[in-house]
XYZ file of C-alpha atoms in Angstrom:
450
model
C 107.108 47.570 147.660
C 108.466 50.010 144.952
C 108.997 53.137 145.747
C 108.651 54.738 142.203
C 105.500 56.593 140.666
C 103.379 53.919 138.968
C 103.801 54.437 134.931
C 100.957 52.693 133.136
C 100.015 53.807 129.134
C 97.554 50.885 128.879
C 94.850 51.440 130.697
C 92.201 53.470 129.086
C 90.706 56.461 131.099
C 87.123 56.085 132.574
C 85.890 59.116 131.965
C 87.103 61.139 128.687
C 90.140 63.533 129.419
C 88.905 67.651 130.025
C 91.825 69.649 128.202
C 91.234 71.814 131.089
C 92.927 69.449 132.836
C 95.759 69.570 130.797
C 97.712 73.152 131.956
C 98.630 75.173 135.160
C 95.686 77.857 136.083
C 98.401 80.653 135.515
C 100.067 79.650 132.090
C 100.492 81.813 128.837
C 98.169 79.377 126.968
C 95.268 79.793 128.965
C 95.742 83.803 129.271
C 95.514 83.733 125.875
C 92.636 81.820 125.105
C 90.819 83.961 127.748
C 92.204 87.372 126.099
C 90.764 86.267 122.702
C 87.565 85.250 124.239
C 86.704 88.225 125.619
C 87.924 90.380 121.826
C 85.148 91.174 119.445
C 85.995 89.377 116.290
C 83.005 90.028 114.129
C 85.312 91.283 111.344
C 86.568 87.602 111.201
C 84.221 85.782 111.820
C 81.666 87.478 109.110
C 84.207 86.691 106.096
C 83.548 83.294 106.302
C 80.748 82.570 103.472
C 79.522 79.080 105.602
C 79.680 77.129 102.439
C 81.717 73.992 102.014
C 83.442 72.185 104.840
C 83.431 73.269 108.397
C 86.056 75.799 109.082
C 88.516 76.764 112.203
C 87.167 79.310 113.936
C 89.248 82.171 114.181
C 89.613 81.918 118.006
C 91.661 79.320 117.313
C 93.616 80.004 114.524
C 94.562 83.468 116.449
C 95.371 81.914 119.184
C 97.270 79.122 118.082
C 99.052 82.555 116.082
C 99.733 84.553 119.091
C 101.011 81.531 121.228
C 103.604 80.348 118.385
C 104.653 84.199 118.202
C 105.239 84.499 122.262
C 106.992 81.258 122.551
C 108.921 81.547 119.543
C 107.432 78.936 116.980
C 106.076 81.935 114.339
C 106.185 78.925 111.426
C 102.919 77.796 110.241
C 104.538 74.429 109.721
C 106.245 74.079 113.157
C 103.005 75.273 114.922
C 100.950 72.412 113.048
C 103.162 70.059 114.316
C 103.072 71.606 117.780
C 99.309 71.067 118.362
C 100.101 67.390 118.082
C 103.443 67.903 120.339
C 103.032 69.957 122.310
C 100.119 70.188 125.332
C 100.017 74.078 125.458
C 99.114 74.222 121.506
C 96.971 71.139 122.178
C 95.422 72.977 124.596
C 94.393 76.014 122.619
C 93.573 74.225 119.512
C 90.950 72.220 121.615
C 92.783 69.096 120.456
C 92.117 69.873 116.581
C 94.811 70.379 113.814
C 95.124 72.603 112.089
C 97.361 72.479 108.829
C 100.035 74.939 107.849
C 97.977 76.095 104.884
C 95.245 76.930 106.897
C 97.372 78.905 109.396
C 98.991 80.995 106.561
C 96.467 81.676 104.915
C 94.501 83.204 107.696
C 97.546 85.207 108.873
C 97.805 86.487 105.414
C 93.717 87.059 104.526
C 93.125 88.873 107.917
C 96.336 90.970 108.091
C 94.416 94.153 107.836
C 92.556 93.228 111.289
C 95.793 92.392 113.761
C 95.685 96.138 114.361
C 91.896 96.193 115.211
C 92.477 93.275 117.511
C 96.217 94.844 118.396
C 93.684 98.070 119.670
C 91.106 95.799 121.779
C 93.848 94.113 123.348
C 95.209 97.522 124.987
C 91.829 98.443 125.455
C 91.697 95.876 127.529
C 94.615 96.371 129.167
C 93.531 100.229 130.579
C 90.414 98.494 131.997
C 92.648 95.810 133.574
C 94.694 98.678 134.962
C 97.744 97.709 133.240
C 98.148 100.724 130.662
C 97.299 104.361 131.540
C 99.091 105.829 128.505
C 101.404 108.414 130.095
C 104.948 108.520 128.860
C 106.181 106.627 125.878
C 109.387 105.544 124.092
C 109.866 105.448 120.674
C 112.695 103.903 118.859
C 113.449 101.290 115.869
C 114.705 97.685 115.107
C 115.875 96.120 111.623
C 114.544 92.630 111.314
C 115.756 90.841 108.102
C 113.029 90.482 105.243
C 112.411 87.226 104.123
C 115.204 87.977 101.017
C 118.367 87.180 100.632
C 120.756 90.082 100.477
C 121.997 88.261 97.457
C 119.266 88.540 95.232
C 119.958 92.320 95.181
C 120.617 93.989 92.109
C 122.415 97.760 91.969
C 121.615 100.044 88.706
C 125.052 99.677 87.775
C 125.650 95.747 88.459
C 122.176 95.666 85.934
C 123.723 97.503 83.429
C 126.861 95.524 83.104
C 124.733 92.215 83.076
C 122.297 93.436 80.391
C 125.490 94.279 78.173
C 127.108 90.621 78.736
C 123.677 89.169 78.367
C 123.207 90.559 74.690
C 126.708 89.957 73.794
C 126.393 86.148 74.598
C 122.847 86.852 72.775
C 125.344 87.417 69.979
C 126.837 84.820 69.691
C 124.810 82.293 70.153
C 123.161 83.545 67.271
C 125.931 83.605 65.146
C 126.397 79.810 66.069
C 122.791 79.118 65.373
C 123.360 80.834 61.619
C 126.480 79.364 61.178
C 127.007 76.034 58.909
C 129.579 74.644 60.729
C 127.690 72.332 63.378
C 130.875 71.641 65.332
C 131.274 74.760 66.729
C 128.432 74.211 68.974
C 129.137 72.614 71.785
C 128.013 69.098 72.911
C 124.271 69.154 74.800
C 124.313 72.521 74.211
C 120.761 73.799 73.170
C 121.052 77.134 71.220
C 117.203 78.181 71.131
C 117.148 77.291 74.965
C 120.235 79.281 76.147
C 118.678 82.580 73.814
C 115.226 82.589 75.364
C 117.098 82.083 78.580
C 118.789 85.141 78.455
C 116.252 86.656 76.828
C 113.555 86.254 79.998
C 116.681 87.404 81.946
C 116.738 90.809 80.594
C 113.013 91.436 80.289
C 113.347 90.860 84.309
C 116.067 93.192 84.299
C 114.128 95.861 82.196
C 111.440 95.539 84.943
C 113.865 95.955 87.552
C 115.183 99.039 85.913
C 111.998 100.213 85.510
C 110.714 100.095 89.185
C 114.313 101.545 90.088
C 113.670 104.472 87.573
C 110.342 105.075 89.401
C 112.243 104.818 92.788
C 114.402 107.682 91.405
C 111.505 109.722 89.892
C 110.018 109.948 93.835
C 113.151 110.671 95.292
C 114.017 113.375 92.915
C 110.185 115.054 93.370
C 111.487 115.307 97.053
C 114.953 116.392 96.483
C 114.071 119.097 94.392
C 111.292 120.125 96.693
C 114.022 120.375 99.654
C 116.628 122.413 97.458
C 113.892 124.983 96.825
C 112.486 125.071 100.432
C 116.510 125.592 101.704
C 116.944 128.528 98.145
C 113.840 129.949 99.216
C 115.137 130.365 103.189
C 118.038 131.974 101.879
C 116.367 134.410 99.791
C 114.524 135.548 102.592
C 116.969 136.392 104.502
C 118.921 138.345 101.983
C 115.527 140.087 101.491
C 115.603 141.216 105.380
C 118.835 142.823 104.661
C 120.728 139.464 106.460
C 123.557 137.279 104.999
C 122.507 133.504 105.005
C 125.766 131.556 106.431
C 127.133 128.918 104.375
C 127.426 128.256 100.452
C 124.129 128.041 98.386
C 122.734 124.241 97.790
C 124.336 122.457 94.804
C 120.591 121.770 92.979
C 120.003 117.826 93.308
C 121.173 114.927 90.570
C 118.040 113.374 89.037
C 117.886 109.873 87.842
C 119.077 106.697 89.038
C 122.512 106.201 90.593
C 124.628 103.431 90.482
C 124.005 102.339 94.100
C 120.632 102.161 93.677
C 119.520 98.620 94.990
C 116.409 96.466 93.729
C 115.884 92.827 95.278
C 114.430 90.296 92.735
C 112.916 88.135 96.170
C 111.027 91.197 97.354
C 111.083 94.119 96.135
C 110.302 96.642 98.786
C 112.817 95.634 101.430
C 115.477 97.256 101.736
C 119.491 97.010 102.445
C 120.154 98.503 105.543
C 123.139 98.435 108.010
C 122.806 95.898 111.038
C 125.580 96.265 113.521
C 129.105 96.511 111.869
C 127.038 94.725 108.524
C 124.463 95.116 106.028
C 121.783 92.789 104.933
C 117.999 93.000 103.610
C 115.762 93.954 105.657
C 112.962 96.583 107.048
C 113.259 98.842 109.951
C 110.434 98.076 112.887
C 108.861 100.903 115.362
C 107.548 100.822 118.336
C 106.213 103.028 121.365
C 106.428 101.750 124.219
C 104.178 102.780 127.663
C 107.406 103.113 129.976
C 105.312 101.966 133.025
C 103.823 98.783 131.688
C 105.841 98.199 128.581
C 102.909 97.860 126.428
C 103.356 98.517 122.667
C 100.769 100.988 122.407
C 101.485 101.908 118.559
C 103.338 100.285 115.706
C 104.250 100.315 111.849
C 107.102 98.626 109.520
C 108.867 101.027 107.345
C 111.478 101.205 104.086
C 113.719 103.859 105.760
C 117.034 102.716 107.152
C 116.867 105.544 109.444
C 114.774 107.140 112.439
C 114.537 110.951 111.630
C 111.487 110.513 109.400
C 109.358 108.953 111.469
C 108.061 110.680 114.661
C 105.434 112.301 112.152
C 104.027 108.719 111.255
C 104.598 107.808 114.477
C 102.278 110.365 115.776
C 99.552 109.915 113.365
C 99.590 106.170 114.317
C 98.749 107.351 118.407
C 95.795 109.607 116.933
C 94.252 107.103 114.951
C 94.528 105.029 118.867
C 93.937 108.219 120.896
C 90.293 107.509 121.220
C 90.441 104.494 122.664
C 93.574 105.008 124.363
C 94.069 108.506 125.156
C 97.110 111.006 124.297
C 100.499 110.098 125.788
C 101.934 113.133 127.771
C 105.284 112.696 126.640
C 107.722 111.393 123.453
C 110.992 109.961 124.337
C 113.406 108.866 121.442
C 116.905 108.894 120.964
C 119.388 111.072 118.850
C 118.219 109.656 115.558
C 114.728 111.078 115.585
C 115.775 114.709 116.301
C 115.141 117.907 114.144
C 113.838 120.798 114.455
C 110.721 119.802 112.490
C 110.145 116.702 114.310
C 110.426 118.911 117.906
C 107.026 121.325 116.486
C 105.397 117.804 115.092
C 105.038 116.959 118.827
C 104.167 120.045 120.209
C 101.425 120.881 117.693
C 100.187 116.953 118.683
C 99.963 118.266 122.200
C 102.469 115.503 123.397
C 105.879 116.875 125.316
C 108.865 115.748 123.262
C 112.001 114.412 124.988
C 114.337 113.774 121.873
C 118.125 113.763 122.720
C 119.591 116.146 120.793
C 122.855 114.847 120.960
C 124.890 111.823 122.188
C 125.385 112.343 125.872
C 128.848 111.675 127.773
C 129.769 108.644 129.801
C 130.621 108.953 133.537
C 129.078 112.903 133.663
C 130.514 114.903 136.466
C 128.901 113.566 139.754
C 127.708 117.512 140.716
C 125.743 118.182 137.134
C 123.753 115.296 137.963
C 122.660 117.200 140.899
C 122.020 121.009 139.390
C 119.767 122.646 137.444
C 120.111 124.643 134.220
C 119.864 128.471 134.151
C 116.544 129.597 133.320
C 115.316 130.139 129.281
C 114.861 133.014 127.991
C 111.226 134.155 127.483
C 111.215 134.167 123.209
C 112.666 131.036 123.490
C 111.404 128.362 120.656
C 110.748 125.244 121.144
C 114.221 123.256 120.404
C 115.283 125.677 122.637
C 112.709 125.053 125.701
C 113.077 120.867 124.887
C 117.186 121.361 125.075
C 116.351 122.936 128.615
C 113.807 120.567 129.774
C 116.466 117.653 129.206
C 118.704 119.313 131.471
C 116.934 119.457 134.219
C 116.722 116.649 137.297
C 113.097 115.542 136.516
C 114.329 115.564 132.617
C 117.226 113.423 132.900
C 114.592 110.995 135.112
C 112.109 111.204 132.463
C 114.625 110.677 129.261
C 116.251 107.525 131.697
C 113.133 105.616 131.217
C 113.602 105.494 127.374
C 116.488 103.037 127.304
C 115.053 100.802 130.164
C 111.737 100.253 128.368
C 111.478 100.637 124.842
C 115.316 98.833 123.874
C 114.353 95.543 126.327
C 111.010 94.808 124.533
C 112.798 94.545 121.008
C 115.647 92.204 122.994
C 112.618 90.157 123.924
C 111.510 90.261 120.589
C 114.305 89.073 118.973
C 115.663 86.564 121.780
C 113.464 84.856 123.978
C 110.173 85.263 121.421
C 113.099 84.526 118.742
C 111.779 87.002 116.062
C 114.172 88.191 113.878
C 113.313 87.537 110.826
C 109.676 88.354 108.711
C 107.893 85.813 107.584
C 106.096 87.468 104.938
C 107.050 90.025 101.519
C 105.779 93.037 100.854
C 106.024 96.550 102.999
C 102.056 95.817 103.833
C 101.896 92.352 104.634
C 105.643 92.857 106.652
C 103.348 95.735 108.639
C 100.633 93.133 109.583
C 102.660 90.384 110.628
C 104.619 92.942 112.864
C 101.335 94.128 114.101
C 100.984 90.573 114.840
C 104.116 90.583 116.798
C 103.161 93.272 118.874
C 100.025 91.680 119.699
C 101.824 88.641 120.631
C 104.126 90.636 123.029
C 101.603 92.563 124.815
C 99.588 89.189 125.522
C 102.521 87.796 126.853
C 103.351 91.230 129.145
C 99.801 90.965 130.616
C 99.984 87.635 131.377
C 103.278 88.368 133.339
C 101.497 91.723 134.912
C 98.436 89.615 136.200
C 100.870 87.605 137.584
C 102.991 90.188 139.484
């Protein structure tokens, strides 16, 4: 008698296969489909006119989504092929297929709605008891746009193409007037190559242009700040003081040289990545530090952090209904000022915002002592520089690297996102709604598990 497993992929079954047969009780794939079955997706479901063919619901189509997200198969393409691969997007897709056209399209036409849906989902989180929205961290992540650095353009580089593109402009029209045939080169078409060069620098004038307007907005804000930081100053001569420092050189308006345009997509930006640069835009995310939840979200332009606590709080206000007010901000050095500090009081949200870079290997007794007390007048840099000094502060202000800076590692590594999918500052926004969506899924699966 053998002693193997009997293997036999003739015999037909006698009762049709149940998909539910098909998975583990506790795996992602069914969490999901049960998470999405219990959202309200009348927004999606209403769009569809009914005419025509029969269409994939969008259960499905989110699902199959949120699954290639978690797992890290984001592709349209590589998640049609998966639902005839693979069991878990068999599973899902109730053993249909979906093409990659479909699948793009709806993550594309229903962008607007991932944060709706991103919203239920931690909704139903707090009534899982998973997310009590008490102390988040806040912090950023460039992932690459779907442009090549390459197809960047600076002011200055355009310039000196526009002038070699006219000169050659030149001369090929001097060939085309001149009698002597043989001067033109064999093959060579002389209409073509004009017009050629010709739609090259009517893309280049509209490149110009939208880096002109670029340079119109940054000057309006420029200009603005030199006359807030002249105005300061005069008020302080006017109480009789002496302002420290020289007077603000007034701002240079127009484009500069460095200013960068990419002909792929336009609104990413080049940013620094490590010891590099490369195109890209710059992800945040708040984090709950006791589920690690991403309880708010939004894509911006800015290579840096310190602008973005304000849009960062409006973004928890829009949720605080649903979800109620965190108690506390935590973010590193590169969201601090002064500004930022009253943003977060006058939200009614403690902020915890290092002020500076803090020291390796700190003395073993400071770790144990407590600041002298504040003065009474004191403002509120002032009471936030004391509050991170004390025992429970340093506690509090611990949490931020242990939450918010693993959930983009996830991200990027084992969900494998690192790169958008889409173009365009709005539709880059969605799809990293989308991502968050896709990560909180896959945190409450592991929570329900725990």
């Amino acid at each position: 008698m053998s002693s193997f497993i009997p293997v036999d992929r003739q015999t037909d079954f006698l009762f049709p296969p149940s998909v539910q047969d098909w998975l583990p009780e506790n795996h992602l794939a069914r969490f999901i489909v049960d998470v999405i079955d219990s959202l309200d997706l009348t927004e999606l479901t209403r769009q569809y006119a009914g005419r025509g063919s029969a269409a994939h619901h969008p259960a499905v189509l989110l699902g199959l989504l949120i699954y290639g997200y978690s797992t890290g198969l984001p592709s349209s393409r590589k998640i049609e092929r998966a639902t005839y691969d693979s069991v878990a997007f068999r599973y899902i897709a109730a053993n249909t297929h979906p093409d990659h056209d479909t699948l793009a399209s709806f993550r594309r036409r229903f962008g607007a709605q991932f944060e709706q849906l991103f919203v239920q989902v931690l909704m139903l989180a707090r009534e899982m008891g998973m997310l009590k929205m008490g102390k988040i961290s806040v912090d950023g992540s460039k992932f690459k746009a779907n442009a090549s650095k390459h197809s960047a353009l600076s002011w200055g580089h355009i310039k000196k193409i526009e002038q070699q593109l006219r000169q050659e402009i030149q001369q090929l029209m001097a060939l085309a007037e001149s009698e002597d045939r043989k001067k033109i080169p064999d093959g060579m078409d002389v209409p073509e190559e004009i017009a050629r060069r010709e739609t090259r620098l009517a893309a280049l004038d509209e490149a110009k242009r939208k880096l002109e307007e670029r340079a119109q907005e940054r000057d309006a804000q420029a200009q603005a700040e030199y006359e807030s930081k002249l105005a300061k100053r005069q008020a302080k001569r006017d109480a009789g003081k002496k302002p420290g420092g020289k007077d603000p050189e007034p701002p240079t308006s127009g484009p500069q040289d460095k200013d960068q345009i990419n002909l792929t997509d336009e609104q990413s930006r080049i940013m620094k990545t490590g010891g590099s640069f490369d195109q890209c835009y710059n992800a945040q995310a708040a984090v709950d530090t006791d589920s690690m939840l991403i309880v708010a979200s939004f894509v911006t332009q800015a290579g840096n952090d310190s602008q973005q606590v304000k849009p960062m709080l409006a973004a928890l206000e829009r949720h605080q209904e649903h979800l109620g007010r965190p108690s506390q901000f935590l973010a590193d050095t590169g969201y601090f000022s002064a500004a930022n500090v009253d943003a977060c009081e006058l939200a009614g949200i403690t902020p915890m915002i290092a002020m500076k870079r803090s020291q390796h290997h700190e003395p073993v007794l400071e770790r144990f002592t407590e600041p002298p007390p504040l003065d009474v007048d004191a403002d509120a840099v002032a009471n936030m520089a004391h509050r991170l000094k004390t025992r429970s502060g340093r506690a509090d202000y611990g949490l931020r690297k242990q939450t918010v800076e693993p959930v983009f590692g996830i991200i990027k590594h084992a969900m494998k996102f690192r790169q958008f999918l889409v173009r365009g500052v709005k539709h880059v926004g969605n799809e990293w709604n989308l991502v968050a969506l896709a990560w909180n899924i896959k945190r409450m699966s592991a929570l329900k598990m725990a």
